[in-house]
CSV table of C-alpha atoms and ligand atoms in Angstrom, one decimal:
chain,number,residue,atom,x,y,z
A,1,MET,CA,91.2,97.4,4.3
A,2,PHE,CA,92.3,97.2,0.7
A,3,LYS,CA,95.6,98.5,-0.3
A,4,ALA,CA,95.4,100.8,-3.9
A,5,LYS,CA,97.7,101.3,-6.9
A,6,ILE,CA,97.9,102.9,-10.2
A,7,SER,CA,97.7,100.4,-12.3
A,8,ALA,CA,98.3,103.0,-16.1
A,9,LEU,CA,99.2,106.2,-16.9
A,10,GLY,CA,97.4,108.2,-20.0
A,11,CYS,CA,98.1,111.5,-21.1
A,12,TYR,CA,97.5,114.5,-23.6
A,13,THR,CA,98.8,117.7,-24.6
A,14,PRO,CA,97.5,119.7,-27.6
A,15,PRO,CA,99.6,120.4,-30.9
A,16,GLY,CA,100.1,124.2,-30.8
A,17,VAL,CA,103.6,125.4,-28.8
A,18,LEU,CA,103.6,129.0,-27.6
A,19,THR,CA,106.6,129.7,-26.8
A,20,ASN,CA,108.6,132.6,-24.9
A,21,GLN,CA,110.3,134.1,-27.9
A,22,ASP,CA,105.7,134.4,-29.1
A,23,LEU,CA,104.9,135.4,-26.1
A,24,GLU,CA,107.8,138.6,-26.9
A,25,LYS,CA,105.5,139.5,-29.3
A,26,MET,CA,102.1,139.4,-27.3
A,27,VAL,CA,103.0,141.6,-24.2
A,28,ASP,CA,106.3,143.3,-22.4
A,29,THR,CA,108.9,140.9,-21.7
A,30,ASN,CA,111.2,138.1,-22.6
A,31,ASN,CA,112.9,135.2,-22.7
A,32,GLN,CA,116.1,135.9,-20.5
A,33,TRP,CA,113.5,137.1,-17.6
A,34,ILE,CA,110.8,134.4,-18.0
A,35,VAL,CA,113.7,131.5,-18.3
A,36,GLU,CA,116.0,132.6,-15.5
A,37,ARG,CA,112.0,133.6,-13.0
A,38,THR,CA,110.4,130.9,-13.5
A,39,GLY,CA,112.4,128.2,-15.9
A,40,ILE,CA,109.9,127.8,-18.4
A,41,VAL,CA,110.8,127.4,-22.2
A,42,GLU,CA,106.7,126.7,-24.0
A,43,ARG,CA,103.9,125.2,-22.9
A,44,HIS,CA,100.9,123.4,-25.5
A,45,ILE,CA,97.9,125.4,-26.0
A,46,ALA,CA,94.9,124.5,-27.1
A,47,PRO,CA,93.2,124.8,-30.3
A,48,PRO,CA,89.8,126.8,-30.0
A,49,GLU,CA,86.9,124.3,-30.9
A,50,MET,CA,89.0,121.7,-27.9
A,51,ALA,CA,88.1,121.9,-24.8
A,52,THR,CA,89.2,120.7,-21.0
A,53,SER,CA,86.3,117.1,-22.1
A,54,ASP,CA,87.6,116.5,-25.3
A,55,MET,CA,92.2,116.6,-23.8
A,56,ALA,CA,90.6,114.4,-21.0
A,57,VAL,CA,89.3,112.3,-22.5
A,58,GLU,CA,92.8,111.5,-24.4
A,59,ALA,CA,94.6,111.3,-22.1
A,60,ALA,CA,91.4,108.6,-20.5
A,61,ARG,CA,92.1,105.8,-23.4
A,62,ALA,CA,95.6,106.0,-23.2
A,63,ALA,CA,96.0,104.7,-19.7
A,64,LEU,CA,92.2,103.1,-20.6
A,65,ASP,CA,94.6,101.5,-23.7
A,66,GLN,CA,97.5,100.6,-21.7
A,67,ARG,CA,96.2,99.0,-19.4
A,68,GLY,CA,94.1,96.9,-21.8
A,69,ILE,CA,90.5,97.3,-20.0
A,70,ASP,CA,86.9,99.3,-21.7
A,71,ALA,CA,85.9,102.3,-20.1
A,72,SER,CA,82.8,100.0,-19.5
A,73,GLU,CA,85.2,98.7,-16.5
A,74,LEU,CA,85.3,101.9,-14.4
A,75,ASP,CA,83.4,101.8,-11.5
A,76,ALA,CA,83.9,106.1,-11.2
A,77,ILE,CA,85.4,109.0,-12.7
A,78,ILE,CA,87.4,111.8,-11.5
A,79,VAL,CA,88.2,115.2,-13.0
A,80,CYS,CA,90.4,117.7,-11.6
A,81,THR,CA,89.5,120.6,-13.3
A,82,VAL,CA,89.8,124.5,-13.1
A,83,THR,CA,88.0,124.5,-16.6
A,84,PRO,CA,85.3,123.0,-16.9
A,85,ASP,CA,84.0,123.1,-19.9
A,86,MET,CA,81.3,124.6,-18.3
A,87,LEU,CA,79.9,124.9,-14.6
A,88,PHE,CA,77.3,122.5,-15.2
A,89,PRO,CA,77.5,119.2,-15.9
A,90,ALA,CA,80.7,118.1,-14.0
A,91,THR,CA,83.6,117.4,-16.6
A,92,ALA,CA,82.8,114.0,-15.2
A,93,CYS,CA,79.8,113.3,-16.9
A,94,LEU,CA,80.9,114.5,-20.0
A,95,VAL,CA,83.8,112.0,-20.2
A,96,GLN,CA,81.4,109.3,-18.7
A,97,ASP,CA,79.4,110.1,-21.3
A,98,ARG,CA,82.2,110.3,-24.4
A,99,LEU,CA,84.6,107.4,-22.9
A,100,GLY,CA,81.7,104.2,-22.8
A,101,ALA,CA,82.2,103.9,-19.0
A,102,LYS,CA,78.4,103.0,-18.1
A,103,ARG,CA,78.8,101.7,-15.4
A,104,ALA,CA,80.8,104.7,-13.8
A,105,TRP,CA,79.8,107.8,-11.8
A,106,GLY,CA,82.3,110.5,-11.0
A,107,PHE,CA,82.4,114.4,-10.3
A,108,ASP,CA,84.5,116.8,-10.5
A,109,LEU,CA,87.3,118.2,-7.6
A,110,VAL,CA,88.1,121.7,-7.4
A,111,ALA,CA,91.6,122.4,-5.4
A,112,ALA,CA,93.1,124.2,-8.5
A,113,CYS,CA,97.2,123.4,-8.5
A,114,SER,CA,97.1,120.4,-5.2
A,115,GLY,CA,93.5,119.1,-8.1
A,116,PHE,CA,95.3,116.2,-9.2
A,117,ILE,CA,96.7,114.8,-5.9
A,118,TYR,CA,93.6,115.9,-4.6
A,119,GLY,CA,92.8,113.5,-6.9
A,120,LEU,CA,94.9,110.5,-5.8
A,121,THR,CA,94.1,110.6,-2.0
A,122,THR,CA,90.6,110.1,-2.9
A,123,ALA,CA,90.3,107.6,-5.4
A,124,ALA,CA,93.0,105.2,-3.6
A,125,HIS,CA,89.8,105.3,-0.4
A,126,LEU,CA,87.8,104.7,-2.5
A,127,VAL,CA,89.0,101.5,-3.9
A,128,SER,CA,90.9,101.0,-0.1
A,129,MET,CA,87.4,100.5,0.7
A,130,GLY,CA,86.3,97.2,-1.9
A,131,SER,CA,83.8,98.8,-3.0
A,132,HIS,CA,85.2,100.4,-5.9
A,133,LYS,CA,88.3,98.0,-8.1
A,134,LYS,CA,88.5,100.4,-10.9
A,135,VAL,CA,88.8,104.8,-10.3
A,136,LEU,CA,89.8,107.0,-12.7
A,137,LEU,CA,90.9,109.7,-12.0
A,138,ILE,CA,92.2,112.6,-14.5
A,139,GLY,CA,93.8,116.2,-14.0
A,140,ALA,CA,92.6,118.2,-17.6
A,141,ASP,CA,93.0,122.3,-17.7
A,142,THR,CA,92.4,123.6,-20.3
A,143,MET,CA,94.3,127.2,-18.3
A,144,SER,CA,94.2,129.1,-21.9
A,145,ARG,CA,90.7,130.1,-22.2
A,146,ILE,CA,90.9,132.4,-18.8
A,147,ILE,CA,94.5,133.5,-18.8
A,148,ASP,CA,94.9,137.4,-19.6
A,149,TYR,CA,97.2,137.2,-22.6
A,150,THR,CA,97.4,141.6,-21.8
A,151,ASP,CA,99.3,140.2,-18.3
A,152,ARG,CA,102.5,139.5,-18.4
A,153,SER,CA,103.0,138.7,-15.3
A,154,THR,CA,100.2,135.9,-15.5
A,155,CYS,CA,100.2,134.2,-19.0
A,156,ILE,CA,103.8,133.4,-18.8
A,157,LEU,CA,103.0,130.9,-17.0
A,158,PHE,CA,100.3,128.8,-17.5
A,159,GLY,CA,99.9,125.8,-20.7
A,160,ASP,CA,97.2,123.5,-21.1
A,161,GLY,CA,97.5,120.0,-20.8
A,162,ALA,CA,96.0,116.3,-19.4
A,163,GLY,CA,97.0,113.4,-17.6
A,164,ALA,CA,94.7,109.8,-16.1
A,165,VAL,CA,95.7,107.3,-14.3
A,166,LEU,CA,93.9,104.4,-13.2
A,167,ILE,CA,93.6,103.3,-9.9
A,168,GLU,CA,92.7,99.8,-8.4
A,169,PRO,CA,93.4,97.7,-6.2
A,170,THR,CA,96.8,95.6,-5.6
A,171,VAL,CA,97.9,92.6,-5.7
A,172,GLU,CA,100.0,90.7,-3.7
A,173,GLY,CA,103.7,91.9,-2.7
A,174,GLU,CA,102.0,95.2,-3.4
A,175,THR,CA,102.0,98.0,-2.0
A,176,GLY,CA,100.7,101.1,-3.8
A,177,PHE,CA,99.1,103.7,-1.8
A,178,ILE,CA,101.1,104.4,1.9
A,179,ASP,CA,99.7,108.5,3.2
A,180,PHE,CA,98.9,111.8,2.4
A,181,HIS,CA,99.2,114.3,3.9
A,182,ASN,CA,97.0,117.5,2.3
A,183,LEU,CA,95.2,120.3,3.8
A,184,VAL,CA,93.6,123.9,3.2
A,185,ASP,CA,94.2,127.2,3.8
A,186,GLY,CA,91.4,129.0,2.9
A,187,SER,CA,92.7,132.3,4.7
A,188,GLY,CA,94.9,132.9,1.0
A,189,GLY,CA,91.6,132.7,-0.8
A,190,ASP,CA,92.3,136.4,-2.3
A,191,TYR,CA,95.5,135.6,-4.2
A,192,LEU,CA,94.6,133.3,-6.6
A,193,LYS,CA,91.3,133.6,-8.6
A,194,GLN,CA,89.3,133.7,-10.7
A,195,PRO,CA,86.7,137.0,-8.9
A,196,ALA,CA,84.0,137.0,-12.0
A,197,GLY,CA,81.8,134.2,-13.6
A,198,GLY,CA,80.1,132.3,-10.4
A,199,SER,CA,77.8,133.4,-7.7
A,200,ARG,CA,79.6,136.2,-5.9
A,201,MET,CA,80.2,137.7,-9.2
A,202,PRO,CA,78.0,136.7,-12.2
A,203,ALA,CA,78.8,137.5,-15.4
A,204,THR,CA,78.0,141.3,-16.6
A,205,GLN,CA,79.5,143.7,-19.3
A,206,GLU,CA,81.0,145.0,-17.2
A,207,THR,CA,82.9,141.8,-15.0
A,208,VAL,CA,83.7,141.4,-19.1
A,209,GLU,CA,84.9,144.5,-19.4
A,210,LYS,CA,87.1,144.3,-16.7
A,211,ARG,CA,88.6,140.8,-17.2
A,212,LEU,CA,87.1,140.0,-14.3
A,213,HIS,CA,86.7,136.2,-15.8
A,214,PHE,CA,90.8,135.5,-16.0
A,215,VAL,CA,93.6,134.4,-13.7
A,216,LYS,CA,94.2,136.8,-10.7
A,217,GLN,CA,97.9,136.4,-8.8
A,218,ASP,CA,99.4,138.2,-6.1
A,219,GLY,CA,103.2,136.4,-7.6
A,220,ALA,CA,104.8,137.3,-4.6
A,221,GLN,CA,102.1,136.3,-1.9
A,222,VAL,CA,101.9,132.6,-3.3
A,223,PHE,CA,105.9,131.8,-4.2
A,224,LYS,CA,106.4,132.1,-0.2
A,225,TYR,CA,103.3,130.1,0.8
A,226,ALA,CA,104.1,127.0,-2.3
A,227,THR,CA,108.4,127.2,-1.4
A,228,ARG,CA,107.1,127.0,2.8
A,229,LYS,CA,104.4,124.2,2.4
A,230,MET,CA,105.2,122.3,0.1
A,231,PHE,CA,108.7,122.0,2.4
A,232,GLU,CA,106.5,122.0,5.3
A,233,SER,CA,104.0,119.3,3.9
A,234,CYS,CA,106.4,116.2,2.4
A,235,ARG,CA,109.4,116.7,5.5
A,236,ASP,CA,105.3,116.2,8.7
A,237,LEU,CA,104.7,113.4,5.2
A,238,LEU,CA,108.1,111.4,5.5
A,239,ALA,CA,108.6,112.2,8.9
A,240,ARG,CA,105.1,110.2,10.3
A,241,ASN,CA,106.6,107.6,8.2
A,242,ASN,CA,109.6,107.2,9.8
A,243,LEU,CA,111.3,108.3,6.4
A,244,THR,CA,114.2,110.0,5.3
A,245,VAL,CA,114.5,111.2,2.1
A,246,ALA,CA,117.2,108.5,1.2
A,247,ASP,CA,114.3,106.6,1.0
A,248,VAL,CA,112.5,108.4,-2.0
A,249,GLY,CA,113.6,107.2,-5.2
A,250,ALA,CA,111.5,109.9,-7.2
A,251,PHE,CA,110.6,113.6,-5.7
A,252,ILE,CA,107.3,114.3,-9.0
A,253,PRO,CA,106.1,117.7,-7.9
A,254,HIS,CA,103.5,120.5,-8.8
A,255,GLN,CA,104.8,122.3,-12.2
A,256,ALA,CA,104.2,126.1,-11.3
A,257,ASN,CA,108.0,127.3,-10.5
A,258,ARG,CA,111.4,125.8,-11.1
A,259,ARG,CA,112.5,128.7,-8.6
A,260,ILE,CA,109.4,126.8,-6.0
A,261,ILE,CA,110.5,123.4,-7.0
A,262,THR,CA,114.4,123.8,-6.4
A,263,ALA,CA,114.0,125.6,-3.0
A,264,ALA,CA,111.5,123.4,-2.1
A,265,ALA,CA,113.9,120.0,-3.0
A,266,GLU,CA,116.8,122.1,-0.7
A,267,ARG,CA,114.9,122.5,1.5
A,268,LEU,CA,114.4,118.6,2.4
A,269,GLY,CA,117.7,117.4,1.4
A,270,ILE,CA,116.5,115.0,-1.5
A,271,SER,CA,119.4,114.8,-4.3
A,272,CYS,CA,118.0,117.1,-7.4
A,273,ASP,CA,118.7,113.9,-9.6
A,274,LYS,CA,115.3,112.5,-8.0
A,275,VAL,CA,113.0,115.9,-8.6
A,276,ILE,CA,111.3,115.7,-12.0
A,277,ILE,CA,110.9,118.7,-13.6
A,278,ASP,CA,109.3,119.0,-17.1
A,279,ILE,CA,108.2,123.1,-16.5
A,280,ASP,CA,110.6,124.0,-19.7
A,281,ARG,CA,108.0,122.4,-22.2
A,282,TYR,CA,104.8,122.9,-20.3
A,283,GLY,CA,104.2,125.6,-18.4
A,284,ASN,CA,101.9,125.3,-15.1
A,285,THR,CA,99.2,122.9,-16.4
A,286,THR,CA,97.6,123.7,-13.2
A,287,ALA,CA,95.9,119.9,-12.3
A,288,ALA,CA,97.5,118.3,-16.0
A,289,THR,CA,101.2,119.0,-14.1
A,290,ILE,CA,101.6,115.9,-12.0
A,291,PRO,CA,100.7,113.2,-14.5
A,292,LEU,CA,102.5,114.9,-17.6
A,293,ALA,CA,105.6,115.2,-15.3
A,294,THR,CA,105.1,111.2,-14.1
A,295,ARG,CA,104.5,110.2,-16.8
A,296,ASP,CA,108.7,112.0,-18.4
A,297,ALA,CA,109.9,110.1,-15.3
A,298,LEU,CA,108.6,106.8,-16.7
A,299,LEU,CA,110.4,108.0,-20.2
A,300,CYS,CA,113.8,109.4,-18.2
A,301,GLY,CA,114.2,106.1,-16.8
A,302,LYS,CA,113.6,108.2,-13.5
A,303,LEU,CA,111.1,105.7,-12.2
A,304,LYS,CA,110.6,103.0,-11.3
A,305,LYS,CA,108.7,99.7,-10.7
A,306,GLY,CA,108.8,99.7,-6.7
A,307,ASP,CA,110.6,103.5,-6.4
A,308,LEU,CA,108.9,105.4,-3.0
A,309,VAL,CA,107.3,108.4,-5.1
A,310,VAL,CA,106.0,111.6,-3.2
A,311,PHE,CA,103.8,113.4,-5.0
A,312,ALA,CA,103.3,117.0,-3.7
A,313,ALA,CA,101.2,119.9,-4.4
A,314,VAL,CA,100.4,124.0,-3.4
A,315,GLY,CA,97.1,125.4,-4.8
A,316,ALA,CA,94.4,128.6,-5.1
A,317,GLY,CA,92.4,128.3,-2.2
A,318,TYR,CA,95.3,128.3,-0.7
A,319,THR,CA,95.4,123.9,-1.4
A,320,VAL,CA,98.4,122.1,0.0
A,321,GLY,CA,98.8,118.0,-0.8
A,322,ALA,CA,101.2,115.6,-0.4
A,323,ASN,CA,100.9,112.2,-1.4
A,324,LEU,CA,104.3,108.7,-1.2
A,325,TRP,CA,103.4,105.9,-2.7
A,326,ARG,CA,104.9,102.8,-4.1
A,327,TRP,CA,105.0,102.5,-8.0
A,328,GLU,CA,104.0,99.3,-9.2
A,329,MET,CA,104.3,99.4,-13.1
B,401,UT7,O1,100.3,126.9,-8.9
B,401,UT7,C1,99.9,128.7,-8.7
B,401,UT7,C2,100.4,128.3,-8.4
B,401,UT7,N1,101.2,129.9,-9.1
B,401,UT7,C3,102.7,130.0,-8.4
B,401,UT7,O2,103.2,129.1,-7.9
B,401,UT7,C4,103.0,131.1,-8.7
B,401,UT7,C5,104.0,131.6,-7.6
B,401,UT7,N2,105.2,133.1,-8.5
B,401,UT7,C6,105.7,133.3,-8.8
B,401,UT7,O3,106.1,131.7,-10.2
B,401,UT7,C7,106.1,134.3,-9.0
B,401,UT7,O4,106.2,135.8,-8.1
B,401,UT7,C8,105.8,134.6,-10.7
B,401,UT7,C9,106.3,134.3,-11.9
B,401,UT7,C10,104.5,134.9,-11.4
B,401,UT7,C11,106.0,136.6,-10.8
B,401,UT7,O5,107.7,136.7,-10.2
B,401,UT7,P1,109.2,137.2,-9.7
B,401,UT7,O6,110.3,137.2,-8.9
B,401,UT7,O7,107.9,136.8,-7.5
B,401,UT7,O8,109.3,138.3,-9.9
B,401,UT7,P2,107.8,139.9,-9.5
B,401,UT7,O9,106.3,139.7,-9.4
B,401,UT7,O10,108.8,139.7,-7.4
B,401,UT7,O11,108.0,141.3,-10.2
B,401,UT7,C12,109.6,141.7,-10.2
B,401,UT7,C13,110.2,143.0,-11.6
B,401,UT7,C14,108.7,143.7,-11.5
B,401,UT7,O12,108.8,144.9,-12.0
B,401,UT7,P3,110.1,146.2,-10.7
B,401,UT7,O13,108.6,146.0,-10.5
B,401,UT7,O14,110.5,145.0,-10.1
B,401,UT7,O15,109.9,146.7,-12.3
B,401,UT7,C15,107.8,142.9,-12.3
B,401,UT7,O16,106.6,144.1,-12.9
B,401,UT7,O17,109.6,142.1,-12.5
B,401,UT7,C16,108.5,142.7,-13.6
B,401,UT7,N3,107.8,141.4,-14.2
B,401,UT7,C17,108.0,141.1,-15.2
B,401,UT7,N4,109.3,141.2,-16.4
B,401,UT7,C18,109.9,140.6,-17.0
B,401,UT7,C19,106.7,140.6,-14.2
B,401,UT7,N5,106.5,139.7,-15.1
B,401,UT7,C20,107.2,139.6,-16.1
B,401,UT7,C21,107.3,138.9,-16.9
B,401,UT7,N6,108.6,139.4,-18.3
B,401,UT7,N7,106.4,138.7,-18.2
């Protein structure tokens, strides 16, 4: 068995920003409510001509440039997204073509807000098997395309963005990927979904009129589940590796709601200076929150080479994921 590490990171957010003040003009909401209930101040929104693959390619190029390698060296590309350019072909195929990653195979991974965590686990295993030397993992979502900007309970939450990491074998003395604790609880499927557009409810005039192609969420249910499961998955992951929160250098959670993050962190007992929160500037970018928050952690010096890092997320499905890595960059 080989070990896998994260060897490069690139991110992209579109330049356009939607502030809470902008939203005050669109729906019956106010800045104070949004900040107090979610922690969000603004989010980036893609221009009409920009699709998920465009942001994914930008993030991918940044990661490849950081590592100084050409896309032709990639063995596989995984794109985690719930907002693909089209249902098929997979966004991974579009990205492969745009990058010129001639040797790579690839696929899309649909696990909503846990997408990037599931992608980390999957990519680490491909590299651990020895069959893959360079796997490009991308989390990218253009949530603004599936958000109903007349629904104040969801439109305040989401933003657009992309992040990419390169997963490669470790060299001597490095640890990289350590363990994962991922699970699915499909009984929660109804609480957060995009009802129409699939084989169950294909697009009709009625589905459009009833706004069923937009995100529908029972926020309170998801909130309760997310708070509990983010805590439990991290607690169990640390326990089975004989680690405590004191060993953790950085806790990088999915950014859905500041209150979910702080509640989980408090129950874990992890000190707040180790908890990475950037939801104020990006909102919930679904599969992109973890790489964006990781970049922020690096920029502000909260994540350093050798640190033990816990990535965690809960999302639609329900999907739950927690990953333990030694940071080697
Ligand atoms: O990443 C995927 C997973 N998603 C999540 O993790 C999201 C989880 N859920 C949440 O983050 C929260 O449930 C929300 C932010 C969506 C809602 O916050 P909440 O504290 O659970 O509010 P609530 O739904 O219980 O609503 C409280 C009140 C209601 O008014 P009444 O019925 O008490 O009069 C809502 O109508 O707040 C009202 N409200 C708003 N008021 C101003 C709901 N949305 C808004 C809004 N502005 N945007």
